[in-house]
mmCIF file of C-alpha atoms and ligand atoms in Angstrom:
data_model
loop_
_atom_site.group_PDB
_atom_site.id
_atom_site.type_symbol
_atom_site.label_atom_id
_atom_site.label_comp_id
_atom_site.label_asym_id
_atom_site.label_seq_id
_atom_site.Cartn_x
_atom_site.Cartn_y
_atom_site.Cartn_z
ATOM 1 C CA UNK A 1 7.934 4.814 -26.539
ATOM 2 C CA UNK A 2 6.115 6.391 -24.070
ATOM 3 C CA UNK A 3 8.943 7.167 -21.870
ATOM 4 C CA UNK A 4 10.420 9.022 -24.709
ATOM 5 C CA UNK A 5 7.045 11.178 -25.241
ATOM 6 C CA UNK A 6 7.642 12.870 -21.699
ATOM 7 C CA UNK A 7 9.239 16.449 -22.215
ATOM 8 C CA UNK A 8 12.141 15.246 -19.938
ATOM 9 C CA UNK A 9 15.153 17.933 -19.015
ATOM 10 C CA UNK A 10 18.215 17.330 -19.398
ATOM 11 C CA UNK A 11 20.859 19.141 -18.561
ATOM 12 C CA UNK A 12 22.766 18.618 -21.549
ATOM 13 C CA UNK A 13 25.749 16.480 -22.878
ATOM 14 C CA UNK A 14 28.333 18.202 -21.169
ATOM 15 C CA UNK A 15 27.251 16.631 -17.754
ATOM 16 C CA UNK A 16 28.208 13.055 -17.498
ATOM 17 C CA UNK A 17 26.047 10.792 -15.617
ATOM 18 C CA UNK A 18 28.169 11.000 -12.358
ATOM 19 C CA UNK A 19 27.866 14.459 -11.675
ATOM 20 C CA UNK A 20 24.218 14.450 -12.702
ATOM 21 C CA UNK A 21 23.985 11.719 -10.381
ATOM 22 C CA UNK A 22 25.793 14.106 -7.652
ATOM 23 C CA UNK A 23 23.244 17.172 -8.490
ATOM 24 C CA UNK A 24 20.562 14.713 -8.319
ATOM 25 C CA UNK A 25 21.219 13.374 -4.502
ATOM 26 C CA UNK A 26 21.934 17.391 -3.966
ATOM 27 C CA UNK A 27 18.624 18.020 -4.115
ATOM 28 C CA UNK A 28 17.394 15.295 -2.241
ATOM 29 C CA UNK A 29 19.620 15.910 0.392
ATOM 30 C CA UNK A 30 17.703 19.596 0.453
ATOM 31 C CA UNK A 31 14.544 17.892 0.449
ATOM 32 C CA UNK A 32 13.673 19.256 -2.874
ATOM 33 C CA UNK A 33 10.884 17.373 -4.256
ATOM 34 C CA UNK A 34 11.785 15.288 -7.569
ATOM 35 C CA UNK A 35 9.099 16.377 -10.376
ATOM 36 C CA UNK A 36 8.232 14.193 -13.310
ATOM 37 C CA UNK A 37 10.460 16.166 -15.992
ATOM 38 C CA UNK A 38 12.958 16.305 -13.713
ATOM 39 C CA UNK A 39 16.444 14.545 -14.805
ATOM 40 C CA UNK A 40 16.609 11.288 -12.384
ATOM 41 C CA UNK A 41 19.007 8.164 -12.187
ATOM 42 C CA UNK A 42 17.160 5.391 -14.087
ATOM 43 C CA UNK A 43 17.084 3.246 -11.011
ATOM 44 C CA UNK A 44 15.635 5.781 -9.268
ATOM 45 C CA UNK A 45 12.770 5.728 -12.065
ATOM 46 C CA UNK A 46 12.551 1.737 -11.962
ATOM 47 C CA UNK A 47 12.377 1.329 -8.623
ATOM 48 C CA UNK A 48 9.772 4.540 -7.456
ATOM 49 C CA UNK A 49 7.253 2.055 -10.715
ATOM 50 C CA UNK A 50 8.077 -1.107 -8.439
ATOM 51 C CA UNK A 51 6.821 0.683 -5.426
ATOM 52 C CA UNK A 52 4.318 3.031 -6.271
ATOM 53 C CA UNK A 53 2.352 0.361 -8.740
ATOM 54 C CA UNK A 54 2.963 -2.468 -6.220
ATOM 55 C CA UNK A 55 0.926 0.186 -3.629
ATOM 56 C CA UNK A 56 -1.857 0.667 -6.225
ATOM 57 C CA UNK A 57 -2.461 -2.727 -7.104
ATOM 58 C CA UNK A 58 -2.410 -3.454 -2.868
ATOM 59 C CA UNK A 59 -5.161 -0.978 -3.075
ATOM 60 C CA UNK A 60 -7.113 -2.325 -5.593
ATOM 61 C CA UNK A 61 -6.808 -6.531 -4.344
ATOM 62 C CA UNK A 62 -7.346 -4.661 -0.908
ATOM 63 C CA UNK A 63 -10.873 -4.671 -2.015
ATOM 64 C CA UNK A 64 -11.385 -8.036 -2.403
ATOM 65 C CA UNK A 65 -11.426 -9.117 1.319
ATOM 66 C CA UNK A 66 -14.061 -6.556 2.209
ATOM 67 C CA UNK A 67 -15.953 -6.383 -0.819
ATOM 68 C CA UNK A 68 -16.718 -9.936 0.024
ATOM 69 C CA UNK A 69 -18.584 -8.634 3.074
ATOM 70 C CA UNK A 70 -20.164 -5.935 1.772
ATOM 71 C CA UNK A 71 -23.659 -7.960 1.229
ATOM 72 C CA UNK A 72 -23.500 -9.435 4.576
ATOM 73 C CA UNK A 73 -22.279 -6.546 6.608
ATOM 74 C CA UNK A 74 -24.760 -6.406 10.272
ATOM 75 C CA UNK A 75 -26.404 -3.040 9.451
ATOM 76 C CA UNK A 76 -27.139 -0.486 6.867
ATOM 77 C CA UNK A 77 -25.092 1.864 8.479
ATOM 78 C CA UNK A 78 -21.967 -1.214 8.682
ATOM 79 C CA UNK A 79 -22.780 -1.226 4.965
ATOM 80 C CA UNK A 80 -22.667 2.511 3.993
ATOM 81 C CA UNK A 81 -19.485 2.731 5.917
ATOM 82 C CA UNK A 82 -17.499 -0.797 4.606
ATOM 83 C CA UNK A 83 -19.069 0.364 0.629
ATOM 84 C CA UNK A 84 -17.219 3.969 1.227
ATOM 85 C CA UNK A 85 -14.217 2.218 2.216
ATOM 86 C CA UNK A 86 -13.594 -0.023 -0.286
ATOM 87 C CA UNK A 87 -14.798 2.535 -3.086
ATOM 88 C CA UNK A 88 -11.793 4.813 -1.392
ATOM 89 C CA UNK A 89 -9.283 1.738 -1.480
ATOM 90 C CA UNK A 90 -10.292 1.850 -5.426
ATOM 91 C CA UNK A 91 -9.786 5.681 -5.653
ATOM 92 C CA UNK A 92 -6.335 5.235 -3.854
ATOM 93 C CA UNK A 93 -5.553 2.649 -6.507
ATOM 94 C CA UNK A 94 -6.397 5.285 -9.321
ATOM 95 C CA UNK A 95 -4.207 8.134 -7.639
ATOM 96 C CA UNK A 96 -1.115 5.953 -7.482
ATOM 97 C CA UNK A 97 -1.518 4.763 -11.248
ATOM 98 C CA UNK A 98 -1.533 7.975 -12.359
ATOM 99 C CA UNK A 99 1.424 8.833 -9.834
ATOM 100 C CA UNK A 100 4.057 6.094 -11.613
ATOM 101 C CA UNK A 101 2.638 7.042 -14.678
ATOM 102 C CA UNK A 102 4.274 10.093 -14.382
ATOM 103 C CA UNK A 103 7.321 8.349 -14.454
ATOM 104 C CA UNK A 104 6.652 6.827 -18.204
ATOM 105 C CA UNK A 105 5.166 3.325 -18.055
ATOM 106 C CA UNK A 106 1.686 2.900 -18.797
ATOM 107 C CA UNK A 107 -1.369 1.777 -17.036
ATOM 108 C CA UNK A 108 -2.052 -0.993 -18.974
ATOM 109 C CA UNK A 109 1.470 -2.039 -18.622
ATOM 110 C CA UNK A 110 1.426 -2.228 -15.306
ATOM 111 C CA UNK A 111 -2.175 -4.032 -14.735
ATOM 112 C CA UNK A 112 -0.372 -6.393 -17.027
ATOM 113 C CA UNK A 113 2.405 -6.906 -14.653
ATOM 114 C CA UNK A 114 -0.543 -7.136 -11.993
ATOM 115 C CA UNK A 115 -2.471 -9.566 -13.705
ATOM 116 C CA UNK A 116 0.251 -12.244 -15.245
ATOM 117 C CA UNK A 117 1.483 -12.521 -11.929
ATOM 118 C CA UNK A 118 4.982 -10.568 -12.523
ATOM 119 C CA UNK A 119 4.615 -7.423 -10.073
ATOM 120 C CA UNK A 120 3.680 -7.641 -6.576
ATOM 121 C CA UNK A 121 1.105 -6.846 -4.414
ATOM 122 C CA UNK A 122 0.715 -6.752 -0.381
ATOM 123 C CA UNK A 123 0.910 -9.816 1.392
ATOM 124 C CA UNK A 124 -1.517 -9.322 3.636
ATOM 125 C CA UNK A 125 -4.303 -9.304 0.992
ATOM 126 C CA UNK A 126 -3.193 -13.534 0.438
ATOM 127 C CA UNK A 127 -5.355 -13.843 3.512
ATOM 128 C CA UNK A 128 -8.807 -14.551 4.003
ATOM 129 C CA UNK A 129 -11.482 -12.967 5.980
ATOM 130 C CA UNK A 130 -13.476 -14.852 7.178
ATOM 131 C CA UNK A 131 -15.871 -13.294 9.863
ATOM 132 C CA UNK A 132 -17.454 -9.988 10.337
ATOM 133 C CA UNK A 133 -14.733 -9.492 13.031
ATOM 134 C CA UNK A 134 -12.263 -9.406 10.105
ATOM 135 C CA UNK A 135 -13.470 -6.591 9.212
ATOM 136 C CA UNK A 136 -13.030 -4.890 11.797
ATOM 137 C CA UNK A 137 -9.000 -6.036 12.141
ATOM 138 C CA UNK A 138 -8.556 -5.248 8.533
ATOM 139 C CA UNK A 139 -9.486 -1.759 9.452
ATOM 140 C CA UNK A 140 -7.561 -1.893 13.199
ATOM 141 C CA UNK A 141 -4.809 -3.272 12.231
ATOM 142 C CA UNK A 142 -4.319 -3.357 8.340
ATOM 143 C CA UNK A 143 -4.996 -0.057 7.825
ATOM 144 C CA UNK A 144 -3.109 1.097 10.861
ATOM 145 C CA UNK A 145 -0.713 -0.553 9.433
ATOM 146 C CA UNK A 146 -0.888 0.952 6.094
ATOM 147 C CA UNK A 147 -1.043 4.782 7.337
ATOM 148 C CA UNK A 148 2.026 3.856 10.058
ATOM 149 C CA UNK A 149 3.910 3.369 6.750
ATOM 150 C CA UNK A 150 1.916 6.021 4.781
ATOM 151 C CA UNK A 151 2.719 8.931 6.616
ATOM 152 C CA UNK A 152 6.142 9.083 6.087
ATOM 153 C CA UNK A 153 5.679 8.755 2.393
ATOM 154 C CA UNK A 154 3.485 12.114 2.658
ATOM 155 C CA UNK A 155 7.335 13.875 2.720
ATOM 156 C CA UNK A 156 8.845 11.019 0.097
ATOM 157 C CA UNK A 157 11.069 12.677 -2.548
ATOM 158 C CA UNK A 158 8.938 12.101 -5.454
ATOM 159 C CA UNK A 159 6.097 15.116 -5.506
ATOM 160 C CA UNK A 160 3.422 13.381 -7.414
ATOM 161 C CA UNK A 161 3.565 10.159 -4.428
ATOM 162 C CA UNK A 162 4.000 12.514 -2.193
ATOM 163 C CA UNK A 163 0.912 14.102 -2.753
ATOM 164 C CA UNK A 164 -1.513 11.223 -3.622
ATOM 165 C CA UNK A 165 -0.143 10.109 -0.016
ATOM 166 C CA UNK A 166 -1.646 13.375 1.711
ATOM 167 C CA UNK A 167 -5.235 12.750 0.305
ATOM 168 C CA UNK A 168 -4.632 8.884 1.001
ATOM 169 C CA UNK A 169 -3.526 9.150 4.573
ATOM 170 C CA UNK A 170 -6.487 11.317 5.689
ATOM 171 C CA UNK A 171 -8.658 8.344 4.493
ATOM 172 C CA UNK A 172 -6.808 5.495 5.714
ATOM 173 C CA UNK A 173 -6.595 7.302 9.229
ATOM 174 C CA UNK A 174 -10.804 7.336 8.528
ATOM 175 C CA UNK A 175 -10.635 3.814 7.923
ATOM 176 C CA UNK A 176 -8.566 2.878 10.707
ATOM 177 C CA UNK A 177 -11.287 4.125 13.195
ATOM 178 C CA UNK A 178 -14.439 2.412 11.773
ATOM 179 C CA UNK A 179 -11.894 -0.666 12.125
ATOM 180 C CA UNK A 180 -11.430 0.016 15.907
ATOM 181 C CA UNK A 181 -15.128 0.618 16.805
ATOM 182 C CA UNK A 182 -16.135 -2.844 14.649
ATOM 183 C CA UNK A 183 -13.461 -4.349 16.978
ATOM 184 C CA UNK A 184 -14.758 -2.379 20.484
ATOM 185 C CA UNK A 185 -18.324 -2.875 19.780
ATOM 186 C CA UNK A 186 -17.369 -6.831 19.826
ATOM 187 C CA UNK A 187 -15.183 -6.775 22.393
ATOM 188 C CA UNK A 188 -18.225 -5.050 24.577
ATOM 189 C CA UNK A 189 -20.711 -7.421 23.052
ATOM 190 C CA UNK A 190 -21.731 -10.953 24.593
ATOM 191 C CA UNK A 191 -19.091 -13.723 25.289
ATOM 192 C CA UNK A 192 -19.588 -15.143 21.432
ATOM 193 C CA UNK A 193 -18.387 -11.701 19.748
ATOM 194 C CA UNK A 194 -15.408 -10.804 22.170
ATOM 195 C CA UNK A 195 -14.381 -14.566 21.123
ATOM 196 C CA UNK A 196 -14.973 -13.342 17.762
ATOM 197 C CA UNK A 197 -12.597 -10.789 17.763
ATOM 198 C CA UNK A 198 -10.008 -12.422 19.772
ATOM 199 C CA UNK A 199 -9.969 -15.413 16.938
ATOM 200 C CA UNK A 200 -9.909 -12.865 14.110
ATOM 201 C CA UNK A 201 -6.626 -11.153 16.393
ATOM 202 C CA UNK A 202 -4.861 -14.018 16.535
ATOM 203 C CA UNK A 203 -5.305 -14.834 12.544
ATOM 204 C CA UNK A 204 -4.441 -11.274 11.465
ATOM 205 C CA UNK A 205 -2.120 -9.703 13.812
ATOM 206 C CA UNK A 206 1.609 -11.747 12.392
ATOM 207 C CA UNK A 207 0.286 -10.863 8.873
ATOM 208 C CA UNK A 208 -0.139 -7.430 9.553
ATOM 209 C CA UNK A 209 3.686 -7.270 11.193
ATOM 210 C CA UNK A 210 4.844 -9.013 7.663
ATOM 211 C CA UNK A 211 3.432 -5.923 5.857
ATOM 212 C CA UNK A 212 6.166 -3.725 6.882
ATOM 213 C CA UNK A 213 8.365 -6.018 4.914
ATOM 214 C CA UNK A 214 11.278 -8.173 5.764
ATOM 215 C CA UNK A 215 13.860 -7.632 8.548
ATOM 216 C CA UNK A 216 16.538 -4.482 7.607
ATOM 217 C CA UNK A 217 18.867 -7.215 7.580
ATOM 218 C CA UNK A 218 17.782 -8.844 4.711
ATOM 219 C CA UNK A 219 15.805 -5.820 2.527
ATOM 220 C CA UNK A 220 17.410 -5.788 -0.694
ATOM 221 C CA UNK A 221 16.316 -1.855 -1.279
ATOM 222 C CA UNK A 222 16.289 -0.108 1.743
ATOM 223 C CA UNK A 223 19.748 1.905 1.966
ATOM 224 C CA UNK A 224 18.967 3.036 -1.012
ATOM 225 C CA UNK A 225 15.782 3.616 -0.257
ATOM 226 C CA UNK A 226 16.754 5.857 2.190
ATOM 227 C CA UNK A 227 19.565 7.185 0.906
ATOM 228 C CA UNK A 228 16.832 8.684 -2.148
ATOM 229 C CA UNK A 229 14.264 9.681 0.615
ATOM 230 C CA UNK A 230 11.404 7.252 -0.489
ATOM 231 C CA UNK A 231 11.570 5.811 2.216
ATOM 232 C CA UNK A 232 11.660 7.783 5.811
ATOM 233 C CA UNK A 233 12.535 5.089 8.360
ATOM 234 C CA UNK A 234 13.271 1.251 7.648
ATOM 235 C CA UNK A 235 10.741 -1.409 8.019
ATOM 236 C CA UNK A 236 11.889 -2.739 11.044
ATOM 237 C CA UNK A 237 11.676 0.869 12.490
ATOM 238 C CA UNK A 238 8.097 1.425 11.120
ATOM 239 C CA UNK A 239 7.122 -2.353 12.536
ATOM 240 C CA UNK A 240 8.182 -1.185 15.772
ATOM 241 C CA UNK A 241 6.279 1.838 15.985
ATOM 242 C CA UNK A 242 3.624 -0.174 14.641
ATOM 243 C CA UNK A 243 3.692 -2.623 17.558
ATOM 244 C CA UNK A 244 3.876 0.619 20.113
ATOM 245 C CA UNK A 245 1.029 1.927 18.863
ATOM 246 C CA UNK A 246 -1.222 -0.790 18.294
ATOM 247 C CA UNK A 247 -0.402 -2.991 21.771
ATOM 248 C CA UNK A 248 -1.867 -0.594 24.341
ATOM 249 C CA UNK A 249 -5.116 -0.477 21.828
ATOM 250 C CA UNK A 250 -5.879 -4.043 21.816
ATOM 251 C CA UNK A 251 -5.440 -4.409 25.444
ATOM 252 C CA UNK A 252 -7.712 -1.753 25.912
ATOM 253 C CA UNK A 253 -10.344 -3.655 24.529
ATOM 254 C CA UNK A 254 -9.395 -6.352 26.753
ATOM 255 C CA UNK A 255 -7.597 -8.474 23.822
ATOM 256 C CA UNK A 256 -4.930 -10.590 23.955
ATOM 257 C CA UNK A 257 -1.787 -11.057 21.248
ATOM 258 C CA UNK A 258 -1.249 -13.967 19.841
ATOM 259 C CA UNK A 259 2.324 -13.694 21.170
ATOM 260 C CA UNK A 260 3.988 -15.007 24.374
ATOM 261 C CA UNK A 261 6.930 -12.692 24.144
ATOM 262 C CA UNK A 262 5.492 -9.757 24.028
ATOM 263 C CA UNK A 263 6.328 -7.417 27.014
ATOM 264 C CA UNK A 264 7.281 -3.673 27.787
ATOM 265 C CA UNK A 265 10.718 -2.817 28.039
ATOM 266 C CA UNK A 266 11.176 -0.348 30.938
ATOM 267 C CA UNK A 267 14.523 0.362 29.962
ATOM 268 C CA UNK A 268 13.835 1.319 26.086
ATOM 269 C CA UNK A 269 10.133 2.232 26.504
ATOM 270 C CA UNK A 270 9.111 -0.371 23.463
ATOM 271 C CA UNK A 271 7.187 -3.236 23.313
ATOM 272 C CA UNK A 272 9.740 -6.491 22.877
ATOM 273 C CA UNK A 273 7.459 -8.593 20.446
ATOM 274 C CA UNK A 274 8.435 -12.687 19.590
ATOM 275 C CA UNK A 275 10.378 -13.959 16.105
ATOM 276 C CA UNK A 276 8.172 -13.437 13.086
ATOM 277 C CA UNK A 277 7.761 -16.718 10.423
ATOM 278 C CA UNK A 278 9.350 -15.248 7.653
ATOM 279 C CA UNK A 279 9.461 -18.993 5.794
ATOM 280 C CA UNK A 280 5.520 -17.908 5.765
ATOM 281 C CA UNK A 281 5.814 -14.540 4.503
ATOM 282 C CA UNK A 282 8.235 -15.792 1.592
ATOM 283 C CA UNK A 283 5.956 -18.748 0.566
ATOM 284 C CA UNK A 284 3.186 -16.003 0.772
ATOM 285 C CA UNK A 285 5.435 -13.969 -1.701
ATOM 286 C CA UNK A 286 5.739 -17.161 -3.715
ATOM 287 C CA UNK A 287 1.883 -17.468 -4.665
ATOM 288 C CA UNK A 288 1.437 -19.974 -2.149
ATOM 289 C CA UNK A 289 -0.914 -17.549 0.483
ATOM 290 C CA UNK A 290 -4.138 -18.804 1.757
ATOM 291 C CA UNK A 291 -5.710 -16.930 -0.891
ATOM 292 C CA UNK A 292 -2.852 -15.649 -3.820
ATOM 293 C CA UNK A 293 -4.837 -17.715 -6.745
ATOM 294 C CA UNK A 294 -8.077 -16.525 -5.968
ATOM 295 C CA UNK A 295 -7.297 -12.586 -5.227
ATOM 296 C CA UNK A 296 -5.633 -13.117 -9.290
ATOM 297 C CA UNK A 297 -8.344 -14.494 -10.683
ATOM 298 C CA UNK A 298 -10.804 -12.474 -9.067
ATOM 299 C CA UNK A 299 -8.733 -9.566 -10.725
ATOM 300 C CA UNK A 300 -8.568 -10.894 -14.055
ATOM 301 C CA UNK A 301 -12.381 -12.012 -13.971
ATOM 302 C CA UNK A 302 -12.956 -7.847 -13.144
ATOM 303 C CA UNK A 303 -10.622 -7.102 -16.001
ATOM 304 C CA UNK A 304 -12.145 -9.195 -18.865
ATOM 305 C CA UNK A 305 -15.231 -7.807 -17.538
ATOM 306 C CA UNK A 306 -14.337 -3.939 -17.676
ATOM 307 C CA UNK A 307 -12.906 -4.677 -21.257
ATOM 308 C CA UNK A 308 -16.236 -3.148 -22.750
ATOM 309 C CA UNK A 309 -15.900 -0.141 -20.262
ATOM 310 C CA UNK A 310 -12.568 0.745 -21.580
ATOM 311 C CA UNK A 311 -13.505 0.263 -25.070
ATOM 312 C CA UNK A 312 -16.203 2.418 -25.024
ATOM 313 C CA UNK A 313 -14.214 5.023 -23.131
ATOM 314 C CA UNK A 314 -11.695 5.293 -25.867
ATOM 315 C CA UNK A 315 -14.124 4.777 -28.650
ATOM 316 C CA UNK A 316 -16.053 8.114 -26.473
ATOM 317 C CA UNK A 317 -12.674 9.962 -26.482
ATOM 318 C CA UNK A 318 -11.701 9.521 -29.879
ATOM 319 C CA UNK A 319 -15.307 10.933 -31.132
ATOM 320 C CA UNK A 320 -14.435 13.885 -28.740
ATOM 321 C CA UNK A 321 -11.386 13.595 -30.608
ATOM 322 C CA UNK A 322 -12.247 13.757 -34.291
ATOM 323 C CA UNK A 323 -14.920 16.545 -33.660
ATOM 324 C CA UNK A 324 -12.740 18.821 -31.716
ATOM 325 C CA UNK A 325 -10.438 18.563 -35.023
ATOM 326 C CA UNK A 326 -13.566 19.091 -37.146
ATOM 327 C CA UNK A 327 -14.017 22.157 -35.114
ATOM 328 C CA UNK A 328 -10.751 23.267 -35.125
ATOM 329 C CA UNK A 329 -10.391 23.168 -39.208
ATOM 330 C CA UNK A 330 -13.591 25.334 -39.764
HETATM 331 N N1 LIG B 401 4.125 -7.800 0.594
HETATM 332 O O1 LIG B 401 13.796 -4.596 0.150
HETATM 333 P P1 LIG B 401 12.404 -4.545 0.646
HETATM 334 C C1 LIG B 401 -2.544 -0.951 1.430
HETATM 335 C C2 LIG B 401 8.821 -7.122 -1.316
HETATM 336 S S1 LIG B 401 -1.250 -1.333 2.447
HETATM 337 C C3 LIG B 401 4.579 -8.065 -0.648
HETATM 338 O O2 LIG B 401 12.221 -4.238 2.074
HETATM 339 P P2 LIG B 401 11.139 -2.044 -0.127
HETATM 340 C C4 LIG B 401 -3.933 -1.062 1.923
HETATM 341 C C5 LIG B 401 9.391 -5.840 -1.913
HETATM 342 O O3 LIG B 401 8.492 -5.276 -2.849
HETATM 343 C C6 LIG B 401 -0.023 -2.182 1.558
HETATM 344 N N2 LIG B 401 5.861 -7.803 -1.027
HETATM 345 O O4 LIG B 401 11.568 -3.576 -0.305
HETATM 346 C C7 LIG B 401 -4.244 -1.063 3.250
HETATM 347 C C8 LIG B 401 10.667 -6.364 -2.544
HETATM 348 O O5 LIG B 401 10.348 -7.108 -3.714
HETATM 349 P P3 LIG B 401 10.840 -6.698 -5.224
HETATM 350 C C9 LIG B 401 0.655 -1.458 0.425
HETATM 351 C C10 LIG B 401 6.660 -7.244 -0.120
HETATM 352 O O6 LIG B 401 10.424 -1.624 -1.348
HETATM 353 C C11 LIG B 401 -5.545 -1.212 3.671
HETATM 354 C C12 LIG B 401 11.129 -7.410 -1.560
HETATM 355 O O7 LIG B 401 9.970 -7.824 -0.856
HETATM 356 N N3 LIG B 401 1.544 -0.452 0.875
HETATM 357 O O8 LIG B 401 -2.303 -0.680 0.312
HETATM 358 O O9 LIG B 401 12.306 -1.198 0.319
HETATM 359 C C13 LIG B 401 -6.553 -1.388 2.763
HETATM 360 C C14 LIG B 401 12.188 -6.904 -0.598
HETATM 361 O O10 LIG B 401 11.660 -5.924 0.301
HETATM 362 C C15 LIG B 401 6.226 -6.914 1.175
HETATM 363 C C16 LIG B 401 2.657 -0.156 0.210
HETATM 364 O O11 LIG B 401 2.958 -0.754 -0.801
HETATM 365 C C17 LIG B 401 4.906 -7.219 1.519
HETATM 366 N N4 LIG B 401 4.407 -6.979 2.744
HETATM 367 O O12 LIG B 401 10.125 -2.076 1.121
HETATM 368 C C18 LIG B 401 -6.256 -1.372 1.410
HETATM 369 C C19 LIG B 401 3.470 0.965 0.768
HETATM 370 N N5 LIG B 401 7.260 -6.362 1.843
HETATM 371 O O13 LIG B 401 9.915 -5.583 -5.648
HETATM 372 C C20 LIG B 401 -4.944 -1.203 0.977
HETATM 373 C C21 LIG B 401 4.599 1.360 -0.105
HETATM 374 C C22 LIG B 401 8.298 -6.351 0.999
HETATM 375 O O14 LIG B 401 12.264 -6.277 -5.148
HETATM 376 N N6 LIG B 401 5.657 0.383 -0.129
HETATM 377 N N7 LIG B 401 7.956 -6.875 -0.166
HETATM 378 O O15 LIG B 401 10.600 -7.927 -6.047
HETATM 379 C C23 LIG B 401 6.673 0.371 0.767
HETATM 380 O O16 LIG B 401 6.719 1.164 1.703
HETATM 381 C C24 LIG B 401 7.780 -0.618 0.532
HETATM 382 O O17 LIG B 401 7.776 -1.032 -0.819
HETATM 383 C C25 LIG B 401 7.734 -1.865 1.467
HETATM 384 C C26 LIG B 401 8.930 -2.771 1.091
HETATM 385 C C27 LIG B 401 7.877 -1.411 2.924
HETATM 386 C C28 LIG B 401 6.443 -2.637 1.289
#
């Protein structure tokens, strides 16, 4: 098993799993970082895969929205900038594979997961974009989004997530700003494009608060989450912030949320923002998105389609292979 071919320490029999378990939160109550051969609780293992390869397959559907633009973007320089930002969503996708395979379950195990429908992937990426404008929220908001609950991850207690997240976050916050200045030059533009960008506001901005995940009250992982340091603050503390951050912006550019609730509390200093549909965000979660069938079969179309890249990868490496060994025995 692969699991079993990671040089794993233990600290031997005499420590039963309880005070392992006790050394274990010791450290991540110092902030220690957690290392791949480090001893770890096994649902610690499980549920760092769930996250980290439900992140890198978000990355890697992420790129279906824009891709679809990427022909039809306004100008070469749109173009150059939307083509470096998906090829980075596709690098990000690569780091965090690698990260949970650190933790002992293969690649192709986990595009499997992706693929037959089994693992997860952002909700947000079920939707459809349908103007250029959405382009421009997909970088305002989606990625704003994304590095609001990115950042904290840069201190998360695994090291090897931790550290894809550094590299990650300084690109996301690059992608977040070509976003914004889509979305300004429209809402400068004539009447047509500030109506434009209002339209694609309205369609995107309750997605983009489901990304943070469902209320505290009802997440099934995060006090234990927490309680390991993968996750920093809760999600209805990140979709707060979010809303903080993101409200002055849009108004700003003269926009207006699709929300009638939304005001400024003097007396906290947040924005108050209205109920969220969560019955959408759960059929969403179901498959039944806008967009869930086609986002999976565009992936498994690019799948069957790489299967010749990947064979002639390993067919390279094991050549590399057998002469290395030819080398080795003269
Ligand atoms: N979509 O107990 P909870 C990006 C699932 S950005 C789908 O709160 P947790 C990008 C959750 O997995 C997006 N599923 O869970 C941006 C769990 O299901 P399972 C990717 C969701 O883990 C721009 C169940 O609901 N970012 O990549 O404590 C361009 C209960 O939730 C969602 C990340 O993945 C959702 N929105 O917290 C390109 C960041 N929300 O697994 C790309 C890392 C919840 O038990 N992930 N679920 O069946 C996280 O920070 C956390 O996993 C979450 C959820 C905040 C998402």
């Amino acid at each position: 098993m692969y699991t079993q071919a990671l040089n794993i320490k233990d600290d031997g029999p005499a420590l039963v799993d309880a005070e392992r378990e006790a050394r274990f939160q010791a450290r991540i109550d110092r902030d220690e970082k957690i290392e791949p051969n480090d001893w770890m609780p096994e649902k610690y293992r499980r549920t760092l895969v769930r996250q980290i390869s439900q992140h890198a397959h978000s990355e890697v559907v992420g790129m279906l929205p824009e891709g679809n633009w990427i022909t039809r973007a306004p100008s070469l320089r749109r173009k150059a900038a939307l083509l470096a930002k998906v090829q980075d969503e596709g690098g990000h996708g690569l780091y965090l594979y690698s990260a949970a395979e650190t933790l002992g379950t293969a690649r192709e195990e986990l595009l499997d997961q992706l693929l037959s429908g089994k693992a997860k992937y952002s909700s947000i990426f079920n939707y459809p974009a349908l103007t250029w404008a959405d382009i421009g929220m997909i970088g305002w908001l989606v990625d704003g989004a994304a590095i609001m609950n990115q950042i904290p991850l840069c201190r998360t207690s695994y090291g090897p997530y931790a550290r894809a997240m550094i590299r990650i976050c300084k690109e996301e916050s690059f992608h977040q700003r070509q976003g914004y200045e889509i979305v300004m030059t429209l809402a400068r533009g004539t009447d047509g494009q500030k109506a434009m960008a209002q339209e694609a506001l309205n369609r995107w901005w309750w997605p983009a608060l489901m990304m943070f995940g469902p209320p505290d009250s009802e997440s099934q992982h995060t006090d234990q989450n927490m309680a390991w340091r993968i996750k920093r603050f809760t999600n209805d503390e990140l979709r707060q912030k979010f809303v903080d951050a993101t409200v002055p912006q849009g108004h700003f550019l003269g926009l207006a949320f699709p929300d009638p609730d939304l005001r400024f509390n003097e007396e906290t200093g947040h924005w108050t923002f209205g109920a969220i549909d969560w019955d959408e965000f759960r059929r969403v979660l179901a498959g039944e998105g806008p967009c869930n069938r086609e986002r999976l079969a565009a992936r498994r179309k690019a799948h069957d389609e790489g299967t010749w890249v990947r064979e002639a990868a390993l067919a390279h490496a094991a050549k590399r292979r057998a002469r290395r060994a030819l080398q080795a025995a003269e």
